[in-house]
Amino acid sequence: MKIRPTTKADTGPISAMLGALRDAGKRIRPCDPDFVRATYVSNPELVASQVAEDDTGRILGLQVLLLPGPDDPFDVPEGYGNIGTHVAPDAARQGIGRRLFAATLQAARAAALPALDANIAADNDDGLTYYEAMGFRTDRTGEGRIVKRLILS
Ligand SMILES: CC(C)(COP(=O)(O)OP(=O)(O)OC[C@H]1O[C@@H](n2cnc3c(N)ncnc32)[C@H](O)[C@@H]1OP(=O)(O)O)[C@@H](O)C(=O)NCCC(=O)NCCS
């Protein structure tokens, strides 16, 4: 398994991986290729987008780091990063999220971001525990969401 930057050719496989998460009840946002391209692959707000690929070329995970503009719907302060993580349901708890975060943290430090926010559904125990394990702590809550923050500077 390797972690590498996302390319346009990953759009379809990422869409399939997100579809599997949706089918497992772990995702409600869109999964279609147009959404994936616009949000995770060719989004001008992206600071980094990394995939985890197994030895057969299958995409097992995706982590994105965005620098949202001033009108961010998740109230990420300007200049702060916004992180999102997705690991295929049949590949969870194998350390993929941890390895993705090592690469993303490097990109965040290279971009001199002062902090990262992760916006998680309040009932998503896996996501909350994962971000806690990566060093994030609760910053704010509301409307069924919990935002966890990691201060970098
Ligand atoms: C949350 C998610 C990204 C975790 O990815 P992962 O590859 O399974 O995480 P890892 O195996 O690297 O785990 C890293 C650490 O996070 C914690 N962790 C992750 N999943 C956990 C779980 N289900 N239960 C308890 N702890 C968990 C553990 O501390 C773990 O370290 P350990 O295995 O040494 O105990 C993955 O389950 C996922 O994609 N879920 C659906 C989408 C989602 O919820 N995204 C995040 C919030 S928006």
Tab-separated table of C-alpha atoms and ligand atoms in Angstrom:
chain	number	residue	atom	x	y	z
A	1	MET	CA	0.000	0.000	0.000
A	2	LYS	CA	1.261	3.468	-0.789
A	3	ILE	CA	0.139	7.028	-0.168
A	4	ARG	CA	0.424	9.323	-3.187
A	5	PRO	CA	-1.075	12.563	-4.548
A	6	THR	CA	-4.507	12.219	-6.156
A	7	THR	CA	-4.679	12.429	-9.962
A	8	LYS	CA	-7.578	13.022	-12.358
A	9	ALA	CA	-7.546	9.299	-13.208
A	10	ASP	CA	-8.512	8.543	-9.590
A	11	THR	CA	-11.909	10.243	-9.961
A	12	GLY	CA	-13.856	7.079	-10.864
A	13	PRO	CA	-12.180	4.808	-8.291
A	14	ILE	CA	-12.651	7.432	-5.540
A	15	SER	CA	-16.327	7.686	-6.526
A	16	ALA	CA	-16.637	3.892	-6.185
A	17	MET	CA	-14.916	3.916	-2.779
A	18	LEU	CA	-17.225	6.689	-1.510
A	19	GLY	CA	-20.218	4.753	-2.877
A	20	ALA	CA	-19.175	1.771	-0.768
A	21	LEU	CA	-19.029	4.046	2.293
A	22	ARG	CA	-22.522	5.345	1.477
A	23	ASP	CA	-23.828	1.781	1.072
A	24	ALA	CA	-22.312	0.942	4.472
A	25	GLY	CA	-24.227	3.872	6.014
A	26	LYS	CA	-21.054	5.875	6.630
A	27	ARG	CA	-21.577	8.713	4.152
A	28	ILE	CA	-24.463	11.029	3.186
A	29	ARG	CA	-22.722	13.554	0.902
A	30	PRO	CA	-22.679	12.927	-2.893
A	31	CYS	CA	-20.370	10.290	-4.371
A	32	ASP	CA	-20.781	10.827	-8.117
A	33	PRO	CA	-17.724	11.508	-10.293
A	34	ASP	CA	-18.651	15.160	-10.987
A	35	PHE	CA	-18.844	15.885	-7.241
A	36	VAL	CA	-15.613	13.981	-6.616
A	37	ARG	CA	-13.797	15.885	-9.362
A	38	ALA	CA	-15.048	19.299	-8.217
A	39	THR	CA	-14.487	18.670	-4.497
A	40	TYR	CA	-11.549	16.295	-4.080
A	41	VAL	CA	-9.552	16.307	-7.328
A	42	SER	CA	-9.668	19.662	-9.150
A	43	ASN	CA	-10.890	21.997	-6.419
A	44	PRO	CA	-8.955	25.308	-6.389
A	45	GLU	CA	-9.273	25.330	-2.569
A	46	LEU	CA	-7.200	22.115	-2.272
A	47	VAL	CA	-3.881	22.380	-0.451
A	48	ALA	CA	-3.406	18.608	-0.671
A	49	SER	CA	-5.300	15.539	-1.836
A	50	GLN	CA	-3.792	12.126	-1.168
A	51	VAL	CA	-4.986	8.631	-1.897
A	52	ALA	CA	-4.035	5.283	-0.409
A	53	GLU	CA	-3.555	2.697	-3.153
A	54	ASP	CA	-3.032	-1.015	-2.585
A	55	ASP	CA	-0.621	-3.232	-4.532
A	56	THR	CA	-3.315	-4.014	-7.134
A	57	GLY	CA	-4.005	-0.328	-7.802
A	58	ARG	CA	-7.267	-0.222	-5.838
A	59	ILE	CA	-8.021	3.063	-4.069
A	60	LEU	CA	-8.555	2.332	-0.362
A	61	GLY	CA	-8.611	5.820	1.070
A	62	LEU	CA	-8.656	9.549	0.397
A	63	GLN	CA	-7.701	12.518	2.532
A	64	VAL	CA	-8.103	16.106	1.455
A	65	LEU	CA	-6.891	19.368	2.948
A	66	LEU	CA	-8.685	22.497	1.801
A	67	LEU	CA	-8.125	26.178	2.415
A	68	PRO	CA	-11.694	27.502	2.411
A	69	GLY	CA	-12.580	31.034	1.357
A	70	PRO	CA	-14.275	33.614	3.629
A	71	ASP	CA	-17.796	32.257	2.982
A	72	ASP	CA	-17.094	28.735	4.204
A	73	PRO	CA	-20.361	27.037	5.260
A	74	PHE	CA	-18.537	25.211	8.065
A	75	ASP	CA	-17.229	28.467	9.599
A	76	VAL	CA	-13.599	27.465	9.214
A	77	PRO	CA	-11.634	30.632	10.105
A	78	GLU	CA	-9.881	32.189	7.120
A	79	GLY	CA	-6.366	30.788	6.773
A	80	TYR	CA	-7.189	27.573	8.632
A	81	GLY	CA	-7.243	24.236	6.835
A	82	ASN	CA	-10.290	21.990	6.555
A	83	ILE	CA	-9.567	18.254	6.478
A	84	GLY	CA	-11.681	15.344	5.217
A	85	THR	CA	-10.907	11.616	5.437
A	86	HIS	CA	-12.492	8.597	3.741
A	87	VAL	CA	-11.339	4.985	4.029
A	88	ALA	CA	-13.069	2.063	2.282
A	89	PRO	CA	-15.284	0.203	4.786
A	90	ASP	CA	-13.487	-3.105	4.187
A	91	ALA	CA	-10.092	-1.450	4.778
A	92	ALA	CA	-10.831	0.325	8.081
A	93	ARG	CA	-8.670	-0.112	11.194
A	94	GLN	CA	-5.575	-1.047	9.185
A	95	GLY	CA	-3.697	2.203	9.726
A	96	ILE	CA	-4.621	3.792	6.393
A	97	GLY	CA	-6.117	6.894	8.008
A	98	ARG	CA	-3.009	7.274	10.140
A	99	ARG	CA	-0.707	7.032	7.116
A	100	LEU	CA	-2.827	9.474	5.124
A	101	PHE	CA	-2.632	11.956	7.972
A	102	ALA	CA	1.159	11.788	8.091
A	103	ALA	CA	1.230	12.925	4.448
A	104	THR	CA	-1.427	15.604	4.969
A	105	LEU	CA	0.296	16.976	8.055
A	106	GLN	CA	3.477	17.383	6.028
A	107	ALA	CA	1.510	19.353	3.395
A	108	ALA	CA	-0.161	21.484	6.077
A	109	ARG	CA	3.193	22.374	7.606
A	110	ALA	CA	4.691	23.087	4.172
A	111	ALA	CA	1.794	25.481	3.518
A	112	ALA	CA	2.359	27.060	6.964
A	113	LEU	CA	-1.265	26.564	7.996
A	114	PRO	CA	-1.754	27.591	11.648
A	115	ALA	CA	-4.511	25.051	12.380
A	116	LEU	CA	-6.765	22.389	10.880
A	117	ASP	CA	-10.500	21.925	11.451
A	118	ALA	CA	-12.344	18.618	10.989
A	119	ASN	CA	-16.149	18.786	10.789
A	120	ILE	CA	-17.680	15.480	11.923
A	121	ALA	CA	-21.245	14.264	12.448
A	122	ALA	CA	-21.890	14.117	16.191
A	123	ASP	CA	-22.969	10.452	15.938
A	124	ASN	CA	-19.904	9.381	13.930
A	125	ASP	CA	-17.944	7.593	16.644
A	126	ASP	CA	-15.322	6.260	14.190
A	127	GLY	CA	-14.600	9.735	12.823
A	128	LEU	CA	-14.527	11.390	16.251
A	129	THR	CA	-12.184	8.740	17.656
A	130	TYR	CA	-9.942	8.865	14.604
A	131	TYR	CA	-9.452	12.640	14.757
A	132	GLU	CA	-8.890	12.515	18.536
A	133	ALA	CA	-6.187	9.901	17.883
A	134	MET	CA	-4.598	12.257	15.326
A	135	GLY	CA	-4.413	14.983	18.004
A	136	PHE	CA	-7.547	17.016	17.207
A	137	ARG	CA	-9.670	18.343	20.084
A	138	THR	CA	-13.265	19.597	20.130
A	139	ASP	CA	-13.512	23.294	19.236
A	140	ARG	CA	-17.247	23.829	18.677
A	141	THR	CA	-20.497	21.904	18.354
A	142	GLY	CA	-23.931	22.493	16.880
A	143	GLU	CA	-26.569	21.249	14.428
A	144	GLY	CA	-25.527	17.639	14.879
A	145	ARG	CA	-21.877	18.386	14.097
A	146	ILE	CA	-18.694	18.461	16.133
A	147	VAL	CA	-15.716	20.450	14.875
A	148	LYS	CA	-12.362	19.228	16.113
A	149	ARG	CA	-9.255	21.361	15.725
A	150	LEU	CA	-5.529	20.720	15.632
A	151	ILE	CA	-3.339	23.747	16.330
A	152	LEU	CA	-0.070	23.572	14.392
A	153	SER	CA	1.679	26.810	15.305
B	1	LIG	C1	-12.711	7.425	10.441
B	1	LIG	C2	-11.817	6.750	9.403
B	1	LIG	C3	-11.266	7.819	8.458
B	1	LIG	C4	-10.647	6.064	10.147
B	1	LIG	O1	-9.748	5.532	9.180
B	1	LIG	P1	-8.917	4.208	9.482
B	1	LIG	O2	-8.031	3.957	8.322
B	1	LIG	O3	-9.843	3.126	9.891
B	1	LIG	O4	-8.052	4.671	10.741
B	1	LIG	P2	-6.718	3.981	11.295
B	1	LIG	O5	-6.806	2.502	11.152
B	1	LIG	O6	-5.539	4.658	10.695
B	1	LIG	O7	-6.822	4.348	12.829
B	1	LIG	C5	-6.030	5.366	13.437
B	1	LIG	C6	-6.480	5.500	14.886
B	1	LIG	O8	-7.780	6.105	14.917
B	1	LIG	C7	-8.557	5.482	15.951
B	1	LIG	N1	-9.688	4.794	15.324
B	1	LIG	C8	-9.991	4.783	14.003
B	1	LIG	N2	-11.140	4.102	13.784
B	1	LIG	C9	-11.557	3.678	14.988
B	1	LIG	C10	-12.678	2.911	15.420
B	1	LIG	N3	-13.614	2.469	14.549
B	1	LIG	N4	-12.808	2.642	16.739
B	1	LIG	C11	-11.880	3.068	17.630
B	1	LIG	N5	-10.783	3.802	17.278
B	1	LIG	C12	-10.635	4.103	15.976
B	1	LIG	C13	-7.631	4.515	16.679
B	1	LIG	O9	-7.014	5.221	17.734
B	1	LIG	C14	-6.624	4.186	15.602
B	1	LIG	O10	-5.380	3.801	16.116
B	1	LIG	P3	-5.107	2.252	16.490
B	1	LIG	O11	-5.601	1.421	15.322
B	1	LIG	O12	-3.628	2.199	16.672
B	1	LIG	O13	-5.910	1.983	17.712
B	1	LIG	C15	-12.596	5.667	8.611
B	1	LIG	O14	-13.223	4.784	9.516
B	1	LIG	C16	-13.648	6.237	7.673
B	1	LIG	O15	-13.349	6.590	6.547
B	1	LIG	N6	-14.913	6.335	8.141
B	1	LIG	C17	-16.002	6.827	7.292
B	1	LIG	C18	-15.847	8.295	6.909
B	1	LIG	C19	-15.588	9.169	8.106
B	1	LIG	O16	-16.198	8.995	9.140
B	1	LIG	N7	-14.648	10.142	7.956
B	1	LIG	C20	-14.194	10.999	9.032
B	1	LIG	C21	-15.164	11.971	9.559
B	1	LIG	S1	-15.913	13.018	8.362
